[in-house]
Coordinates of N, CA and C and ligand atoms in Angstrom, one line a residue:
M1 N 36.0 -10.7 -1.5 CA 34.6 -10.1 -1.5 C 34.5 -9.0 -0.5
K2 N 33.6 -8.1 -0.8 CA 33.4 -7.0 0.2 C 32.0 -7.1 0.8
F3 N 32.0 -6.9 2.1 CA 30.8 -7.0 2.9 C 30.3 -5.7 3.5
Y4 N 29.1 -5.4 3.3 CA 28.4 -4.3 4.0 C 27.7 -4.9 5.2
V5 N 27.9 -4.5 6.4 CA 27.2 -5.0 7.5 C 26.6 -3.9 8.3
D6 N 25.3 -3.9 8.6 CA 24.7 -3.0 9.4 C 25.0 -3.3 10.9
F7 N 24.9 -2.3 11.7 CA 25.3 -2.5 13.1 C 24.1 -2.9 14.0
D8 N 23.2 -2.0 14.2 CA 22.1 -2.3 15.1 C 21.1 -3.4 14.6
D9 N 20.9 -4.3 15.4 CA 20.0 -5.5 15.2 C 20.6 -6.4 14.1
C10 N 21.9 -6.2 13.8 CA 22.6 -7.2 13.0 C 23.8 -7.7 13.8
L11 N 24.5 -6.8 14.3 CA 25.7 -7.1 15.2 C 25.2 -7.2 16.6
C12 N 24.3 -6.4 17.0 CA 23.9 -6.3 18.4 C 22.4 -6.1 18.6
E13 N 21.9 -6.4 19.8 CA 20.5 -6.5 20.0 C 20.0 -5.1 20.5
T14 N 20.0 -4.2 19.6 CA 19.6 -2.8 19.9 C 18.1 -2.7 20.3
A15 N 17.2 -3.3 19.5 CA 15.8 -3.1 19.8 C 15.4 -3.7 21.1
K16 N 16.1 -4.8 21.5 CA 15.8 -5.4 22.8 C 16.2 -4.5 23.9
A17 N 17.4 -3.8 23.7 CA 17.8 -2.8 24.7 C 16.8 -1.6 24.8
F18 N 16.3 -1.2 23.6 CA 15.3 -0.1 23.6 C 14.0 -0.5 24.3
T19 N 13.6 -1.7 24.2 CA 12.4 -2.1 24.9 C 12.6 -1.9 26.4
G20 N 13.8 -2.2 26.9 CA 14.1 -1.9 28.3 C 14.1 -0.5 28.6
I21 N 14.7 0.3 27.7 CA 14.7 1.8 28.0 C 13.3 2.4 28.0
A22 N 12.5 2.0 27.1 CA 11.1 2.5 27.0 C 10.3 2.1 28.3
S23 N 10.6 0.9 28.8 CA 9.9 0.5 30.0 C 10.4 1.3 31.2
R24 N 11.7 1.5 31.2 CA 12.3 2.2 32.4 C 11.9 3.7 32.4
L25 N 12.0 4.4 31.2 CA 11.7 5.8 31.1 C 10.2 6.1 31.1
F26 N 9.4 5.3 30.4 CA 8.0 5.7 30.2 C 7.0 4.7 30.6
R27 N 7.5 3.6 31.2 CA 6.6 2.5 31.6 C 5.8 1.9 30.4
K28 N 6.4 2.0 29.2 CA 5.8 1.4 28.0 C 6.4 0.0 27.9
N29 N 5.6 -1.0 28.2 CA 6.1 -2.4 28.2 C 5.6 -3.1 26.9
V30 N 6.5 -3.0 25.9 CA 6.2 -3.6 24.6 C 7.2 -4.7 24.5
P31 N 6.8 -6.0 24.5 CA 7.8 -7.1 24.3 C 8.4 -7.0 22.9
Y32 N 9.7 -7.4 22.9 CA 10.5 -7.3 21.7 C 9.8 -7.9 20.5
E33 N 9.1 -9.1 20.7 CA 8.4 -9.7 19.5 C 7.3 -8.8 18.9
E34 N 6.9 -7.9 19.7 CA 5.8 -7.0 19.3 C 6.3 -5.7 18.7
V35 N 7.6 -5.5 18.6 CA 8.1 -4.3 17.9 C 8.0 -4.5 16.4
R36 N 6.8 -4.1 15.9 CA 6.4 -4.4 14.6 C 6.8 -3.3 13.6
F37 N 7.3 -2.2 14.1 CA 7.7 -1.1 13.2 C 9.1 -0.8 13.4
F38 N 9.8 -0.5 12.3 CA 11.2 -0.1 12.5 C 11.2 1.3 13.2
N39 N 10.2 2.1 13.0 CA 10.0 3.3 13.7 C 9.6 3.1 15.2
L40 N 10.6 3.3 16.1 CA 10.3 2.9 17.5 C 9.3 3.8 18.1
Q41 N 9.2 5.0 17.6 CA 8.2 6.0 18.1 C 6.8 5.3 18.0
K42 N 6.6 4.8 16.8 CA 5.3 4.1 16.5 C 5.2 2.8 17.3
S43 N 6.3 2.0 17.3 CA 6.2 0.7 18.0 C 5.9 0.9 19.5
F44 N 6.4 1.9 20.1 CA 6.2 2.1 21.5 C 5.1 3.1 21.9
G45 N 4.5 3.7 20.8 CA 3.5 4.7 21.1 C 4.0 5.9 21.9
L46 N 5.0 6.5 21.4 CA 5.6 7.7 22.1 C 5.3 9.0 21.5
T47 N 5.3 10.1 22.3 CA 5.2 11.4 21.8 C 6.5 11.8 21.2
D48 N 6.5 12.9 20.5 CA 7.8 13.4 19.9 C 8.9 13.6 20.9
D49 N 8.5 14.2 22.0 CA 9.5 14.5 23.1 C 10.0 13.2 23.7
E50 N 9.1 12.3 23.9 CA 9.5 11.0 24.5 C 10.4 10.2 23.6
Y51 N 10.1 10.3 22.3 CA 11.0 9.6 21.3 C 12.4 10.2 21.3
E52 N 12.4 11.5 21.4 CA 13.7 12.2 21.4 C 14.5 11.7 22.6
Q53 N 13.8 11.7 23.8 CA 14.5 11.3 25.0 C 15.0 9.8 24.9
L54 N 14.1 9.0 24.3 CA 14.5 7.6 24.1 C 15.8 7.4 23.3
M55 N 15.8 8.2 22.2 CA 17.0 8.1 21.3 C 18.2 8.6 21.9
L56 N 18.1 9.7 22.7 CA 19.3 10.3 23.4 C 19.8 9.3 24.4
E57 N 18.9 8.7 25.1 CA 19.3 7.7 26.1 C 20.0 6.5 25.5
G58 N 19.4 6.0 24.4 CA 19.9 4.9 23.7 C 21.3 5.1 23.0
H59 N 21.6 6.4 22.8 CA 22.9 6.7 22.2 C 23.9 7.2 23.2
R60 N 23.6 7.2 24.5 CA 24.7 7.5 25.5 C 25.7 6.4 25.4
P61 N 27.0 6.8 25.5 CA 28.1 5.9 25.4 C 28.0 4.6 26.2
E62 N 27.6 4.8 27.5 CA 27.5 3.6 28.4 C 26.4 2.7 27.9
V63 N 25.4 3.3 27.4 CA 24.2 2.5 26.9 C 24.6 1.7 25.7
L64 N 25.3 2.5 24.7 CA 25.7 1.8 23.5 C 26.7 0.7 23.8
L65 N 27.5 0.9 24.7 CA 28.5 -0.2 25.0 C 27.9 -1.4 25.7
S66 N 26.7 -1.2 26.2 CA 26.0 -2.3 26.9 C 25.2 -3.3 26.0
Y67 N 25.1 -2.9 24.8 CA 24.2 -3.7 23.9 C 24.8 -5.1 23.7
E68 N 24.0 -6.1 23.8 CA 24.4 -7.5 23.7 C 24.7 -7.9 22.2
E69 N 25.7 -8.7 22.1 CA 26.1 -9.1 20.7 C 25.0 -10.1 20.2
T70 N 24.7 -10.0 18.9 CA 23.8 -11.0 18.3 C 24.6 -12.3 18.2
P71 N 24.1 -13.4 18.7 CA 24.9 -14.6 18.7 C 25.5 -15.0 17.4
G72 N 26.9 -15.2 17.4 CA 27.6 -15.6 16.2 C 28.2 -14.5 15.4
A73 N 27.7 -13.3 15.6 CA 28.1 -12.2 14.7 C 29.7 -12.1 14.6
S74 N 30.3 -11.9 15.7 CA 31.7 -11.7 15.7 C 32.5 -12.9 15.2
A75 N 32.0 -14.1 15.6 CA 32.7 -15.3 15.1 C 32.7 -15.4 13.6
V76 N 31.5 -15.2 13.0 CA 31.3 -15.4 11.5 C 32.1 -14.3 10.8
L77 N 32.0 -13.0 11.3 CA 32.8 -12.0 10.6 C 34.3 -12.2 10.7
N78 N 34.8 -12.7 11.8 CA 36.2 -13.0 11.9 C 36.6 -14.1 10.9
E79 N 35.7 -15.1 10.8 CA 36.0 -16.2 9.8 C 36.2 -15.6 8.4
L80 N 35.2 -14.7 8.1 CA 35.3 -14.0 6.7 C 36.6 -13.3 6.5
I81 N 36.9 -12.5 7.5 CA 38.2 -11.7 7.4 C 39.4 -12.6 7.3
D82 N 39.4 -13.7 8.1 CA 40.5 -14.7 8.0 C 40.6 -15.3 6.6
K83 N 39.5 -15.4 5.9 CA 39.5 -15.9 4.5 C 39.8 -14.8 3.5
G84 N 40.1 -13.6 4.0 CA 40.5 -12.6 3.0 C 39.4 -11.6 2.6
H85 N 38.2 -11.8 3.2 CA 37.1 -10.8 2.8 C 37.3 -9.5 3.6
E86 N 36.6 -8.5 3.0 CA 36.7 -7.2 3.7 C 35.4 -6.8 4.3
V87 N 35.3 -6.4 5.5 CA 34.1 -6.2 6.2 C 34.0 -4.7 6.6
S88 N 33.0 -4.0 6.1 CA 32.7 -2.6 6.5 C 31.4 -2.6 7.3
I89 N 31.4 -2.0 8.4 CA 30.1 -1.8 9.2 C 29.6 -0.4 8.7
I90 N 28.4 -0.4 8.1 CA 27.8 0.9 7.7 C 26.6 1.1 8.6
T91 N 26.8 2.0 9.6 CA 25.7 2.2 10.5 C 25.0 3.5 10.3
G92 N 23.7 3.5 10.7 CA 22.9 4.7 10.6 C 23.1 5.6 11.9
R93 N 24.0 5.2 12.8 CA 24.2 6.0 14.0 C 25.0 7.2 13.5
P94 N 24.8 8.4 14.2 CA 25.5 9.6 13.9 C 27.0 9.4 14.4
S95 N 27.8 10.3 13.8 CA 29.3 10.1 14.1 C 29.5 10.5 15.6
S96 N 28.6 11.2 16.3 CA 28.8 11.4 17.7 C 28.8 10.1 18.5
A97 N 28.3 9.0 17.8 CA 28.3 7.7 18.4 C 29.4 6.9 17.9
Y98 N 30.3 7.5 17.2 CA 31.4 6.7 16.5 C 32.3 6.1 17.6
E99 N 32.8 6.9 18.5 CA 33.8 6.4 19.5 C 33.3 5.2 20.3
P100 N 32.1 5.3 21.0 CA 31.6 4.1 21.7 C 31.3 2.9 20.7
S101 N 30.9 3.2 19.5 CA 30.6 2.1 18.6 C 31.9 1.4 18.2
R102 N 32.9 2.2 18.0 CA 34.2 1.6 17.6 C 34.7 0.8 18.8
R103 N 34.5 1.3 20.0 CA 34.9 0.6 21.2 C 34.1 -0.7 21.4
W104 N 32.9 -0.7 21.1 CA 32.0 -1.9 21.2 C 32.6 -2.9 20.3
L105 N 32.9 -2.5 19.0 CA 33.5 -3.5 18.1 C 34.8 -4.1 18.6
D106 N 35.7 -3.2 19.1 CA 37.0 -3.7 19.6 C 36.8 -4.7 20.8
E107 N 35.8 -4.3 21.6 CA 35.6 -5.2 22.8 C 34.9 -6.5 22.4
H108 N 34.4 -6.6 21.2 CA 33.8 -7.9 20.7 C 34.7 -8.5 19.6
N109 N 36.0 -8.3 19.7 CA 36.9 -8.9 18.8 C 36.8 -8.6 17.4
L110 N 36.2 -7.4 17.1 CA 36.0 -6.9 15.8 C 37.0 -5.8 15.4
E111 N 38.2 -5.8 15.9 CA 39.2 -4.7 15.7 C 39.4 -4.6 14.2
R112 N 39.3 -5.6 13.4 CA 39.7 -5.5 12.0 C 38.6 -5.0 11.1
V113 N 37.4 -4.8 11.6 CA 36.4 -4.2 10.7 C 36.5 -2.7 10.6
K114 N 36.0 -2.2 9.5 CA 36.0 -0.7 9.3 C 34.6 -0.2 9.8
L115 N 34.5 1.0 10.2 CA 33.2 1.5 10.7 C 32.9 2.9 10.1
Y116 N 31.7 3.0 9.5 CA 31.3 4.2 8.8 C 29.9 4.6 9.3
C117 N 29.7 5.9 9.5 CA 28.4 6.4 9.9 C 27.7 7.0 8.7
L118 N 26.6 6.5 8.3 CA 25.9 7.0 7.1 C 24.5 7.4 7.5
N119 N 24.1 8.6 7.0 CA 22.8 9.1 7.4 C 21.7 8.3 6.6
K120 N 21.3 7.2 7.2 CA 20.4 6.3 6.4 C 19.0 6.7 6.7
Y121 N 18.7 7.3 7.8 CA 17.3 7.5 8.2 C 16.9 9.0 8.5
G122 N 17.8 9.9 8.1 CA 17.5 11.3 8.3 C 17.3 11.6 9.8
R123 N 18.1 11.0 10.6 CA 17.8 11.2 12.0 C 18.6 12.3 12.7
D124 N 19.1 13.3 11.8 CA 19.8 14.4 12.4 C 19.0 15.1 13.4
S125 N 17.7 14.9 13.3 CA 16.7 15.8 14.1 C 16.9 15.5 15.6
F126 N 17.1 14.3 16.0 CA 17.0 14.0 17.4 C 18.3 14.3 18.1
I127 N 19.5 14.2 17.5 CA 20.7 14.6 18.1 C 21.1 15.9 17.3
K128 N 21.0 17.0 17.9 CA 21.1 18.3 17.2 C 22.5 18.4 16.6
N129 N 22.5 18.8 15.4 CA 23.8 19.0 14.6 C 24.6 17.8 14.5
S130 N 23.9 16.6 14.5 CA 24.7 15.4 14.3 C 25.3 15.3 12.9
E131 N 26.4 14.7 12.8 CA 27.1 14.6 11.5 C 27.4 13.1 11.3
F132 N 27.5 12.9 10.0 CA 27.8 11.5 9.6 C 29.1 11.5 8.8
N133 N 30.0 10.6 9.1 CA 31.3 10.7 8.5 C 31.4 10.2 7.1
L134 N 30.4 9.5 6.7 CA 30.4 9.0 5.3 C 29.3 9.7 4.5
E135 N 29.8 10.5 3.6 CA 28.9 11.3 2.7 C 28.2 10.3 1.7
L136 N 27.0 10.6 1.4 CA 26.2 9.8 0.5 C 27.0 9.5 -0.9
E137 N 27.6 10.6 -1.4 CA 28.2 10.5 -2.7 C 29.5 9.6 -2.6
D138 N 30.1 9.5 -1.4 CA 31.2 8.6 -1.2 C 30.7 7.2 -1.0
Y139 N 29.6 7.1 -0.3 CA 29.0 5.8 -0.1 C 28.7 5.1 -1.5
Y140 N 28.1 5.9 -2.4 CA 27.8 5.4 -3.7 C 29.0 5.0 -4.5
K141 N 30.1 5.4 -4.2 CA 31.3 5.0 -4.9 C 31.8 3.6 -4.4
M142 N 31.3 3.2 -3.2 CA 31.8 2.0 -2.6 C 31.1 0.8 -3.3
K143 N 31.8 -0.3 -3.4 CA 31.2 -1.5 -4.0 C 31.1 -2.6 -3.0
F144 N 30.0 -3.3 -3.0 CA 29.9 -4.5 -2.1 C 29.4 -5.7 -2.8
D145 N 29.8 -6.9 -2.4 CA 29.3 -8.1 -2.9 C 28.1 -8.7 -2.1
Y146 N 28.2 -8.4 -0.8 CA 27.1 -8.9 0.1 C 26.8 -7.8 1.1
A147 N 25.5 -7.8 1.5 CA 25.0 -6.8 2.5 C 24.2 -7.6 3.5
I148 N 24.4 -7.2 4.8 CA 23.6 -7.8 5.9 C 22.9 -6.6 6.6
E149 N 21.6 -6.6 6.5 CA 20.8 -5.4 6.9 C 19.5 -5.9 7.5
D150 N 18.9 -5.2 8.5 CA 17.6 -5.6 9.0 C 16.5 -4.7 8.6
S151 N 16.9 -3.5 8.2 CA 15.9 -2.4 8.0 C 15.4 -2.3 6.6
P152 N 14.1 -2.5 6.4 CA 13.6 -2.3 5.0 C 13.8 -0.8 4.5
M153 N 13.9 0.1 5.5 CA 14.1 1.5 5.1 C 15.5 1.7 4.5
A154 N 16.4 0.8 4.7 CA 17.8 0.9 4.2 C 18.0 0.2 2.9
F155 N 17.0 -0.5 2.4 CA 17.1 -1.3 1.2 C 17.4 -0.3 0.0
K156 N 16.9 0.9 0.0 CA 17.1 1.8 -1.1 C 18.6 2.1 -1.3
F157 N 19.4 1.9 -0.3 CA 20.9 2.1 -0.4 C 21.5 0.9 -1.2
F158 N 20.7 0.0 -1.6 CA 21.3 -1.2 -2.4 C 20.9 -1.1 -3.9
D159 N 20.0 -0.2 -4.2 CA 19.5 -0.2 -5.6 C 20.5 -0.1 -6.7
H160 N 21.6 0.6 -6.3 CA 22.7 0.8 -7.3 C 23.6 -0.4 -7.5
L161 N 23.4 -1.5 -6.7 CA 24.2 -2.7 -6.8 C 23.3 -3.9 -7.0
P162 N 22.6 -4.0 -8.1 CA 21.6 -5.1 -8.3 C 22.2 -6.5 -8.2
D163 N 23.5 -6.7 -8.4 CA 24.1 -8.0 -8.3 C 24.5 -8.4 -6.9
M164 N 24.4 -7.4 -6.0 CA 24.8 -7.7 -4.6 C 23.8 -8.6 -3.9
K165 N 24.3 -9.6 -3.1 CA 23.4 -10.4 -2.4 C 23.1 -9.8 -1.0
V166 N 21.8 -9.6 -0.8 CA 21.4 -8.9 0.4 C 20.8 -10.0 1.4
M167 N 21.4 -10.1 2.6 CA 20.9 -11.0 3.6 C 20.1 -10.1 4.6
V168 N 18.8 -10.4 4.7 CA 18.0 -9.6 5.6 C 17.9 -10.3 6.9
Y169 N 18.5 -9.7 7.9 CA 18.5 -10.3 9.2 C 17.0 -10.3 9.8
N170 N 16.5 -11.5 10.0 CA 15.1 -11.6 10.4 C 14.8 -10.9 11.7
R171 N 13.8 -10.0 11.7 CA 13.4 -9.3 12.9 C 11.9 -9.1 12.9
P172 N 11.3 -8.8 14.0 CA 9.8 -8.7 14.0 C 9.4 -7.6 13.1
W173 N 10.2 -6.5 12.9 CA 9.7 -5.4 12.1 C 9.9 -5.5 10.6
N174 N 10.6 -6.7 10.2 CA 10.7 -6.8 8.8 C 9.9 -8.1 8.3
Q175 N 9.1 -8.7 9.2 CA 8.4 -9.9 8.9 C 7.5 -9.7 7.7
D176 N 6.7 -8.6 7.7 CA 5.7 -8.4 6.7 C 6.2 -7.8 5.4
C177 N 7.5 -7.5 5.4 CA 8.1 -6.7 4.3 C 8.4 -7.7 3.1
E178 N 7.9 -7.3 2.0 CA 8.2 -8.2 0.8 C 9.6 -7.8 0.4
L179 N 10.4 -8.8 0.2 CA 11.8 -8.6 -0.2 C 11.9 -8.1 -1.7
P180 N 12.6 -7.0 -1.9 CA 12.5 -6.3 -3.2 C 13.1 -7.1 -4.4
G181 N 13.8 -8.1 -4.2 CA 14.4 -8.8 -5.4 C 14.9 -10.2 -5.1
E182 N 15.2 -10.9 -6.2 CA 15.7 -12.3 -5.9 C 17.1 -12.4 -5.3
N183 N 17.8 -11.2 -5.3 CA 19.1 -11.2 -4.7 C 18.9 -11.0 -3.1
Y184 N 17.7 -10.9 -2.6 CA 17.5 -10.8 -1.2 C 17.1 -12.2 -0.6
T185 N 17.7 -12.5 0.6 CA 17.4 -13.7 1.3 C 17.2 -13.4 2.8
R186 N 16.1 -13.9 3.3 CA 15.9 -13.7 4.8 C 16.8 -14.7 5.6
C187 N 17.5 -14.2 6.6 CA 18.3 -15.0 7.4 C 17.9 -15.0 8.8
M188 N 17.7 -16.2 9.4 CA 17.3 -16.3 10.8 C 18.4 -16.1 11.8
S189 N 19.7 -16.3 11.3 CA 20.8 -16.3 12.3 C 22.1 -16.1 11.5
W190 N 23.2 -15.9 12.3 CA 24.5 -15.7 11.7 C 25.0 -17.1 11.1
E191 N 24.5 -18.1 11.7 CA 24.8 -19.5 11.2 C 24.3 -19.6 9.7
K192 N 23.1 -19.1 9.5 CA 22.6 -19.1 8.1 C 23.4 -18.2 7.2
I193 N 23.8 -17.1 7.7 CA 24.7 -16.2 6.9 C 26.0 -16.9 6.5
R194 N 26.6 -17.6 7.4 CA 27.8 -18.3 7.2 C 27.6 -19.4 6.0
E195 N 26.5 -20.1 6.1 CA 26.1 -21.1 5.1 C 26.0 -20.5 3.7
L196 N 25.2 -19.4 3.7 CA 25.0 -18.7 2.4 C 26.3 -18.2 1.7
V197 N 27.2 -17.7 2.5 CA 28.4 -17.2 2.0 C 29.3 -18.3 1.5
D198 N 29.3 -19.4 2.2 CA 30.0 -20.6 1.8 C 29.5 -21.1 0.5
Ligands
MG1 MG1 19.8 -2.1 11.8

């Protein structure tokens, strides 16, 4: 089986780190549980300039490397790979973040997963001239049996694979989102993902 796995807020606790950055840079103290929108500019109430600063800070290599692993992510993915499954991390981070993202994976025992940067959110605007190494047309040639994703904005990338099982990693910003089909399941933890795949 082939697995699509999102990086931020599936493998690691990105939004929690961003609440710390927003507090440090702008004294915006929004608890993680209250990050109700996938759009962090909206969740934190930031101006355009502040949002750009937030994103640049959050994509600095040292900061990317410091993100905490989501409990169980590495263990479950390694079990899948041991059983012969193929795991691709498809992240919305720009390819300028590739090196530290690759290093984060390697440092968390995920040397065997592949990593691709796909322009999921049209975020080229905040990191000037950012590039993504996976072109959309190449992405659409890839086939997956399972996807693990937290962002409702990324669900459109699954429309061409109606039989794929999508596991929506439960997060405050996807609570109110109606899941688009019966092939979607909300997962509270990697433990639950392990069960569903078994
Ligand atoms: Mg994500």
